[in-house]
């Protein structure tokens, strides 16, 4: 039986996740939309939506997803009224409602398998597993120095170099310490440098993990960039060209000497763990390290607060959260699978 498990692409921002999204979307059975940004927001508001056994509550949830500008639902180019109808008539769980949007997107592209991409999802793997307990996660890792250099240049990035370094450290630490605790068969990791140097070999391994046959079209993501990447995202312009390794290692020219020292002082052991060679830059100045530690501590405190609030919210949830859309989800929910036609 072909797999119908949802697929989520994660990684530090500017690690190549949009390229990987396009590669997966090029597969004849898989549809991965542009970033939706309603998944975690809906989870955090779940108590406000109330008891989803009530169809009116499901309608309120559906209209929130469809009408909320920040969720970028409009970029999916879906029939909002039809999405609302399917959610109202669908299973009474939050995961089902959110999954219905992704499933409908896949259906519009003539594909049976669906998923989502957002770099920061690595911070919310526990949430995604509550919503989609049979999910598979694909983590793309790129040289942290290249990620920091790229983040600095983004028009939408308003953080500091210290925040960028901390974000890569968190993604790498998730891969080292969080991923091994995930359910067997739910996590796959690959490096951006390997993916761009030999796309076919890496994509064949990825397809093996997903339980799919390799499709040569996956190596030509530029052919669908006009369809799957919103035009206003000019920072993704390179996805319209050939897959290339030309950007690998460009941090040497794009980072200031002190920024290289900071990256290697903070991330050195992590970089080496993933096969990245250090430049031998001198250790960062004490004032720079102190500034980084302050930033990292603030980010950690925000995570701790988020986890604490979430634990309190879990005590008041009126419904199970898990989606009931795929065969694996139905089994985990204790619901008999529909009988196939003779």
CSV table of C-alpha atoms in Angstrom, one decimal:
chain,number,residue,atom,x,y,z
A,1,UNK,CA,0.0,0.0,0.0
A,2,UNK,CA,1.5,3.4,-1.0
A,3,UNK,CA,2.4,5.6,1.9
A,4,UNK,CA,0.0,8.5,2.8
A,5,UNK,CA,2.0,9.9,5.8
A,6,UNK,CA,2.3,13.7,5.9
A,7,UNK,CA,5.7,15.2,5.2
A,8,UNK,CA,7.2,18.2,7.0
A,9,UNK,CA,10.4,20.0,5.9
A,10,UNK,CA,12.4,21.7,8.6
A,11,UNK,CA,15.7,23.4,9.1
A,12,UNK,CA,17.4,26.6,10.1
A,13,UNK,CA,16.2,29.6,8.1
A,14,UNK,CA,18.2,30.0,4.8
A,15,UNK,CA,19.4,26.4,4.8
A,16,UNK,CA,17.8,25.6,1.5
A,17,UNK,CA,14.4,24.4,2.7
A,18,UNK,CA,12.6,26.1,-0.2
A,19,UNK,CA,14.8,24.3,-2.7
A,20,UNK,CA,13.9,21.0,-1.0
A,21,UNK,CA,10.2,21.9,-0.9
A,22,UNK,CA,10.3,22.4,-4.7
A,23,UNK,CA,12.2,19.1,-5.2
A,24,UNK,CA,9.5,17.3,-3.2
A,25,UNK,CA,6.7,19.1,-4.9
A,26,UNK,CA,8.2,18.0,-8.2
A,27,UNK,CA,7.4,14.4,-7.3
A,28,UNK,CA,4.2,13.1,-9.0
A,29,UNK,CA,2.7,11.9,-5.7
A,30,UNK,CA,3.8,14.7,-3.3
A,31,UNK,CA,2.5,18.3,-2.8
A,32,UNK,CA,4.3,20.7,-0.5
A,33,UNK,CA,2.9,24.3,-0.5
A,34,UNK,CA,4.7,27.5,0.2
A,35,UNK,CA,4.8,28.3,4.0
A,36,UNK,CA,1.3,28.4,5.3
A,37,UNK,CA,1.9,29.8,8.8
A,38,UNK,CA,-1.4,28.7,10.2
A,39,UNK,CA,-0.3,25.4,11.8
A,40,UNK,CA,1.4,26.5,15.0
A,41,UNK,CA,-0.8,29.6,15.3
A,42,UNK,CA,-4.0,27.4,15.2
A,43,UNK,CA,-2.5,25.1,17.8
A,44,UNK,CA,-1.8,28.0,20.1
A,45,UNK,CA,-5.4,29.2,19.8
A,46,UNK,CA,-7.0,25.8,20.2
A,47,UNK,CA,-8.7,26.6,23.4
A,48,UNK,CA,-10.5,29.5,21.8
A,49,UNK,CA,-11.9,27.3,19.1
A,50,UNK,CA,-13.6,25.2,21.8
A,51,UNK,CA,-15.2,21.8,21.4
A,52,UNK,CA,-14.8,20.8,17.7
A,53,UNK,CA,-17.5,18.1,18.0
A,54,UNK,CA,-19.7,21.1,17.4
A,55,UNK,CA,-19.9,21.9,13.7
A,56,UNK,CA,-20.3,25.6,14.4
A,57,UNK,CA,-17.0,25.5,16.2
A,58,UNK,CA,-15.4,23.8,13.2
A,59,UNK,CA,-16.8,26.5,11.0
A,60,UNK,CA,-15.3,29.2,13.2
A,61,UNK,CA,-11.9,27.4,13.0
A,62,UNK,CA,-12.2,27.0,9.2
A,63,UNK,CA,-13.1,30.6,8.7
A,64,UNK,CA,-10.2,31.7,10.8
A,65,UNK,CA,-7.8,29.7,8.7
A,66,UNK,CA,-9.3,30.9,5.4
A,67,UNK,CA,-9.7,34.6,6.4
A,68,UNK,CA,-6.6,35.2,8.5
A,69,UNK,CA,-4.2,37.2,6.3
A,70,UNK,CA,-1.1,36.3,8.4
A,71,UNK,CA,-1.7,32.6,7.7
A,72,UNK,CA,-1.0,33.2,3.9
A,73,UNK,CA,-3.9,30.9,3.0
A,74,UNK,CA,-4.5,33.2,0.0
A,75,UNK,CA,-1.1,32.2,-1.5
A,76,UNK,CA,-2.4,28.6,-1.8
A,77,UNK,CA,-5.0,29.7,-4.4
A,78,UNK,CA,-7.6,27.4,-3.0
A,79,UNK,CA,-11.4,27.8,-3.0
A,80,UNK,CA,-12.0,29.1,0.6
A,81,UNK,CA,-15.7,28.1,0.7
A,82,UNK,CA,-14.9,24.6,-0.3
A,83,UNK,CA,-12.1,24.4,2.3
A,84,UNK,CA,-14.6,25.6,5.0
A,85,UNK,CA,-17.2,23.0,3.8
A,86,UNK,CA,-14.7,20.1,4.0
A,87,UNK,CA,-13.5,21.2,7.5
A,88,UNK,CA,-17.1,21.5,8.8
A,89,UNK,CA,-17.9,18.0,7.4
A,90,UNK,CA,-14.6,16.5,8.4
A,91,UNK,CA,-13.4,14.7,11.6
A,92,UNK,CA,-13.8,16.8,14.7
A,93,UNK,CA,-10.1,17.3,15.6
A,94,UNK,CA,-7.7,20.2,15.1
A,95,UNK,CA,-5.2,18.1,13.2
A,96,UNK,CA,-7.9,17.0,10.8
A,97,UNK,CA,-9.0,20.5,10.1
A,98,UNK,CA,-5.5,21.7,9.4
A,99,UNK,CA,-4.6,18.6,7.4
A,100,UNK,CA,-7.7,19.0,5.2
A,101,UNK,CA,-6.3,22.3,3.9
A,102,UNK,CA,-3.0,20.6,3.0
A,103,UNK,CA,-4.8,17.6,1.5
A,104,UNK,CA,-7.0,19.9,-0.6
A,105,UNK,CA,-3.9,21.7,-1.9
A,106,UNK,CA,-2.5,18.3,-2.9
A,107,UNK,CA,-5.7,17.3,-4.6
A,108,UNK,CA,-5.7,20.6,-6.6
A,109,UNK,CA,-2.3,19.5,-7.9
A,110,UNK,CA,-3.5,16.0,-8.6
A,111,UNK,CA,-1.4,14.4,-5.9
A,112,UNK,CA,-2.4,12.1,-3.0
A,113,UNK,CA,0.3,12.9,-0.5
A,114,UNK,CA,0.6,16.2,1.4
A,115,UNK,CA,2.7,18.1,3.8
A,116,UNK,CA,4.1,21.5,4.8
A,117,UNK,CA,7.4,23.4,4.9
A,118,UNK,CA,8.6,25.9,7.5
A,119,UNK,CA,12.2,26.1,8.7
A,120,UNK,CA,11.2,26.9,12.3
A,121,UNK,CA,9.1,23.8,12.6
A,122,UNK,CA,12.1,22.1,14.2
A,123,UNK,CA,11.1,24.0,17.3
A,124,UNK,CA,7.6,22.6,17.2
A,125,UNK,CA,8.1,18.9,16.4
A,126,UNK,CA,6.2,17.9,19.5
A,127,UNK,CA,3.2,20.0,18.4
A,128,UNK,CA,3.3,18.6,14.8
A,129,UNK,CA,3.3,15.0,16.2
A,130,UNK,CA,0.3,15.8,18.4
A,131,UNK,CA,-1.5,17.0,15.3
A,132,UNK,CA,-0.1,14.4,12.9
A,133,UNK,CA,1.1,11.4,14.9
A,134,UNK,CA,2.3,9.6,11.7
A,135,UNK,CA,4.2,12.5,10.3
A,136,UNK,CA,7.6,12.2,8.7
A,137,UNK,CA,10.2,15.0,9.1
A,138,UNK,CA,13.0,15.9,6.7
A,139,UNK,CA,15.7,18.1,8.2
A,140,UNK,CA,18.0,20.0,5.9
A,141,UNK,CA,21.2,21.1,7.4
A,142,UNK,CA,23.6,23.7,5.9
A,143,UNK,CA,26.9,25.2,7.1
A,144,UNK,CA,25.9,27.5,9.9
A,145,UNK,CA,28.2,30.2,8.6
A,146,UNK,CA,26.4,30.3,5.2
A,147,UNK,CA,23.1,30.4,7.0
A,148,UNK,CA,24.2,33.4,9.1
A,149,UNK,CA,25.6,35.2,6.1
A,150,UNK,CA,22.4,34.6,4.2
A,151,UNK,CA,20.1,35.7,7.0
A,152,UNK,CA,22.0,39.0,7.3
A,153,UNK,CA,21.0,39.8,3.7
A,154,UNK,CA,17.3,39.1,3.9
A,155,UNK,CA,14.9,42.0,3.7
A,156,UNK,CA,12.6,40.4,6.2
A,157,UNK,CA,15.2,39.5,8.8
A,158,UNK,CA,15.3,42.0,11.7
A,159,UNK,CA,17.4,39.9,14.1
A,160,UNK,CA,21.0,40.3,15.0
A,161,UNK,CA,24.0,38.2,14.0
A,162,UNK,CA,23.8,36.8,17.5
A,163,UNK,CA,20.2,35.6,17.0
A,164,UNK,CA,21.2,34.1,13.6
A,165,UNK,CA,24.0,32.1,15.3
A,166,UNK,CA,21.7,31.0,18.1
A,167,UNK,CA,19.0,29.8,15.6
A,168,UNK,CA,21.5,27.6,13.8
A,169,UNK,CA,22.8,26.2,17.2
A,170,UNK,CA,19.2,25.4,18.1
A,171,UNK,CA,18.6,23.6,14.8
A,172,UNK,CA,21.8,21.6,15.2
A,173,UNK,CA,21.0,20.7,18.8
A,174,UNK,CA,17.6,19.4,17.8
A,175,UNK,CA,19.2,17.2,15.2
A,176,UNK,CA,21.8,15.9,17.7
A,177,UNK,CA,19.6,15.5,20.8
A,178,UNK,CA,15.9,15.7,19.8
A,179,UNK,CA,15.7,13.7,16.6
A,180,UNK,CA,17.0,10.4,18.2
A,181,UNK,CA,13.9,10.5,20.5
A,182,UNK,CA,11.4,10.7,17.6
A,183,UNK,CA,9.4,7.6,16.5
A,184,UNK,CA,11.3,5.2,14.4
A,185,UNK,CA,11.0,5.9,10.7
A,186,UNK,CA,9.9,9.5,11.2
A,187,UNK,CA,13.1,11.5,10.8
A,188,UNK,CA,15.6,11.9,7.9
A,189,UNK,CA,18.5,14.3,7.7
A,190,UNK,CA,20.6,15.5,4.8
A,191,UNK,CA,23.1,18.3,4.1
A,192,UNK,CA,22.4,21.2,1.7
A,193,UNK,CA,26.0,20.8,0.4
A,194,UNK,CA,25.4,17.2,-0.5
A,195,UNK,CA,22.0,17.8,-2.0
A,196,UNK,CA,23.3,20.5,-4.3
A,197,UNK,CA,26.5,18.6,-5.2
A,198,UNK,CA,24.7,15.3,-6.1
A,199,UNK,CA,20.9,15.9,-6.1
A,200,UNK,CA,19.9,12.5,-7.6
A,201,UNK,CA,21.9,10.5,-5.0
A,202,UNK,CA,20.5,12.4,-2.1
A,203,UNK,CA,16.9,12.4,-3.4
A,204,UNK,CA,17.0,8.7,-4.0
A,205,UNK,CA,17.9,8.2,-0.3
A,206,UNK,CA,15.1,10.6,0.7
A,207,UNK,CA,12.6,8.8,-1.5
A,208,UNK,CA,13.6,5.5,0.1
A,209,UNK,CA,12.9,7.0,3.6
A,210,UNK,CA,9.5,8.4,2.4
A,211,UNK,CA,8.6,5.1,0.8
A,212,UNK,CA,8.3,6.6,-2.6
A,213,UNK,CA,9.9,5.8,-6.0
A,214,UNK,CA,12.5,8.3,-7.1
A,215,UNK,CA,11.3,10.7,-9.8
A,216,UNK,CA,13.9,12.3,-12.1
A,217,UNK,CA,11.8,15.5,-12.2
A,218,UNK,CA,12.8,16.1,-8.6
A,219,UNK,CA,16.3,17.1,-9.8
A,220,UNK,CA,14.7,20.0,-11.9
A,221,UNK,CA,12.9,22.1,-9.3
A,222,UNK,CA,13.3,25.2,-11.4
A,223,UNK,CA,10.5,23.9,-13.7
A,224,UNK,CA,7.9,24.4,-11.1
A,225,UNK,CA,9.3,27.4,-9.2
A,226,UNK,CA,6.8,29.8,-10.9
A,227,UNK,CA,4.0,27.6,-9.5
A,228,UNK,CA,5.2,26.8,-6.0
A,229,UNK,CA,7.1,29.9,-5.0
A,230,UNK,CA,5.1,33.2,-4.5
A,231,UNK,CA,6.4,35.9,-6.9
A,232,UNK,CA,7.0,38.5,-4.2
A,233,UNK,CA,9.6,36.3,-2.5
A,234,UNK,CA,12.5,37.6,-4.5
A,235,UNK,CA,15.0,36.2,-2.1
A,236,UNK,CA,14.1,32.8,-3.6
A,237,UNK,CA,15.1,33.9,-7.1
A,238,UNK,CA,17.8,31.3,-7.4
A,239,UNK,CA,15.2,28.5,-7.2
A,240,UNK,CA,14.4,29.5,-10.8
A,241,UNK,CA,17.8,28.4,-12.0
A,242,UNK,CA,19.7,25.1,-12.1
A,243,UNK,CA,20.6,23.3,-8.9
A,244,UNK,CA,24.1,24.5,-8.1
A,245,UNK,CA,26.6,24.3,-5.3
A,246,UNK,CA,28.0,27.7,-6.2
A,247,UNK,CA,26.8,29.3,-2.9
A,248,UNK,CA,28.5,26.7,-0.7
A,249,UNK,CA,31.2,28.3,1.4
A,250,UNK,CA,30.5,31.9,0.3
A,251,UNK,CA,30.4,32.9,4.0
A,252,UNK,CA,34.2,33.6,3.6
A,253,UNK,CA,33.4,36.7,1.6
A,254,UNK,CA,30.0,37.6,3.1
A,255,UNK,CA,30.9,37.6,6.8
A,256,UNK,CA,33.1,40.1,8.7
A,257,UNK,CA,36.2,38.6,10.4
A,258,UNK,CA,34.6,39.1,13.8
A,259,UNK,CA,31.4,37.3,12.7
A,260,UNK,CA,33.5,34.3,11.5
A,261,UNK,CA,35.2,34.2,14.8
A,262,UNK,CA,31.8,34.3,16.6
A,263,UNK,CA,30.4,31.5,14.5
A,264,UNK,CA,33.3,29.2,15.0
A,265,UNK,CA,33.7,30.0,18.7
A,266,UNK,CA,30.0,29.2,19.4
A,267,UNK,CA,29.3,26.6,16.7
A,268,UNK,CA,32.7,25.0,16.3
A,269,UNK,CA,32.0,21.5,17.6
A,270,UNK,CA,28.6,21.4,16.0
A,271,UNK,CA,30.1,22.4,12.6
A,272,UNK,CA,32.7,19.7,12.8
A,273,UNK,CA,30.1,17.1,13.8
A,274,UNK,CA,28.4,17.7,10.5
A,275,UNK,CA,31.6,17.7,8.5
A,276,UNK,CA,32.3,21.4,8.1
A,277,UNK,CA,35.9,22.5,8.4
A,278,UNK,CA,36.8,25.4,10.6
A,279,UNK,CA,38.9,28.3,9.2
A,280,UNK,CA,41.1,28.7,12.2
A,281,UNK,CA,39.8,32.1,13.0
A,282,UNK,CA,40.8,33.5,16.4
A,283,UNK,CA,38.4,33.1,19.3
A,284,UNK,CA,35.7,35.8,19.4
A,285,UNK,CA,36.3,38.7,21.8
A,286,UNK,CA,34.8,38.3,25.2
A,287,UNK,CA,32.3,41.2,24.6
A,288,UNK,CA,31.0,39.4,21.5
A,289,UNK,CA,30.6,36.1,23.4
A,290,UNK,CA,28.8,37.8,26.3
A,291,UNK,CA,26.4,39.4,23.8
A,292,UNK,CA,25.8,36.1,22.2
A,293,UNK,CA,25.1,34.4,25.5
A,294,UNK,CA,22.6,37.1,26.4
A,295,UNK,CA,20.8,36.6,23.2
A,296,UNK,CA,20.8,32.8,23.5
A,297,UNK,CA,19.5,33.0,27.1
A,298,UNK,CA,16.6,35.2,26.0
A,299,UNK,CA,15.7,32.8,23.3
A,300,UNK,CA,15.9,29.9,25.7
A,301,UNK,CA,13.7,31.7,28.3
A,302,UNK,CA,11.1,32.3,25.6
A,303,UNK,CA,11.1,28.6,24.8
A,304,UNK,CA,10.7,27.6,28.4
A,305,UNK,CA,7.8,30.0,28.8
A,306,UNK,CA,6.1,28.6,25.7
A,307,UNK,CA,6.5,25.1,26.9
A,308,UNK,CA,5.1,26.0,30.4
A,309,UNK,CA,2.0,27.7,28.9
A,310,UNK,CA,1.5,24.8,26.5
A,311,UNK,CA,1.5,22.3,29.4
A,312,UNK,CA,-1.2,24.3,31.2
A,313,UNK,CA,-3.3,24.5,28.0
A,314,UNK,CA,-3.1,20.8,27.5
A,315,UNK,CA,-5.0,20.3,30.8
A,316,UNK,CA,-8.0,22.2,29.3
A,317,UNK,CA,-8.2,20.7,25.8
A,318,UNK,CA,-11.8,19.7,25.1
A,319,UNK,CA,-10.9,17.3,22.2
A,320,UNK,CA,-8.2,15.0,21.0
A,321,UNK,CA,-5.9,16.8,18.6
A,322,UNK,CA,-4.7,14.1,16.2
A,323,UNK,CA,-5.7,14.1,12.6
A,324,UNK,CA,-7.9,11.3,11.3
A,325,UNK,CA,-7.1,11.6,7.6
A,326,UNK,CA,-4.5,9.0,6.7
A,327,UNK,CA,-4.4,5.3,7.3
A,328,UNK,CA,-1.8,5.6,10.0
A,329,UNK,CA,-3.8,8.3,11.8
A,330,UNK,CA,-6.9,6.2,11.8
A,331,UNK,CA,-5.1,3.2,13.2
A,332,UNK,CA,-3.5,5.3,16.0
A,333,UNK,CA,-7.0,6.8,16.8
A,334,UNK,CA,-8.4,3.3,17.0
A,335,UNK,CA,-10.7,3.8,14.0
A,336,UNK,CA,-11.2,0.9,11.6
A,337,UNK,CA,-9.9,1.5,8.1
A,338,UNK,CA,-12.5,1.7,5.4
A,339,UNK,CA,-12.8,-1.5,3.5
A,340,UNK,CA,-11.4,-1.5,0.0
A,341,UNK,CA,-13.7,-2.3,-2.9
A,342,UNK,CA,-13.6,-5.9,-4.0
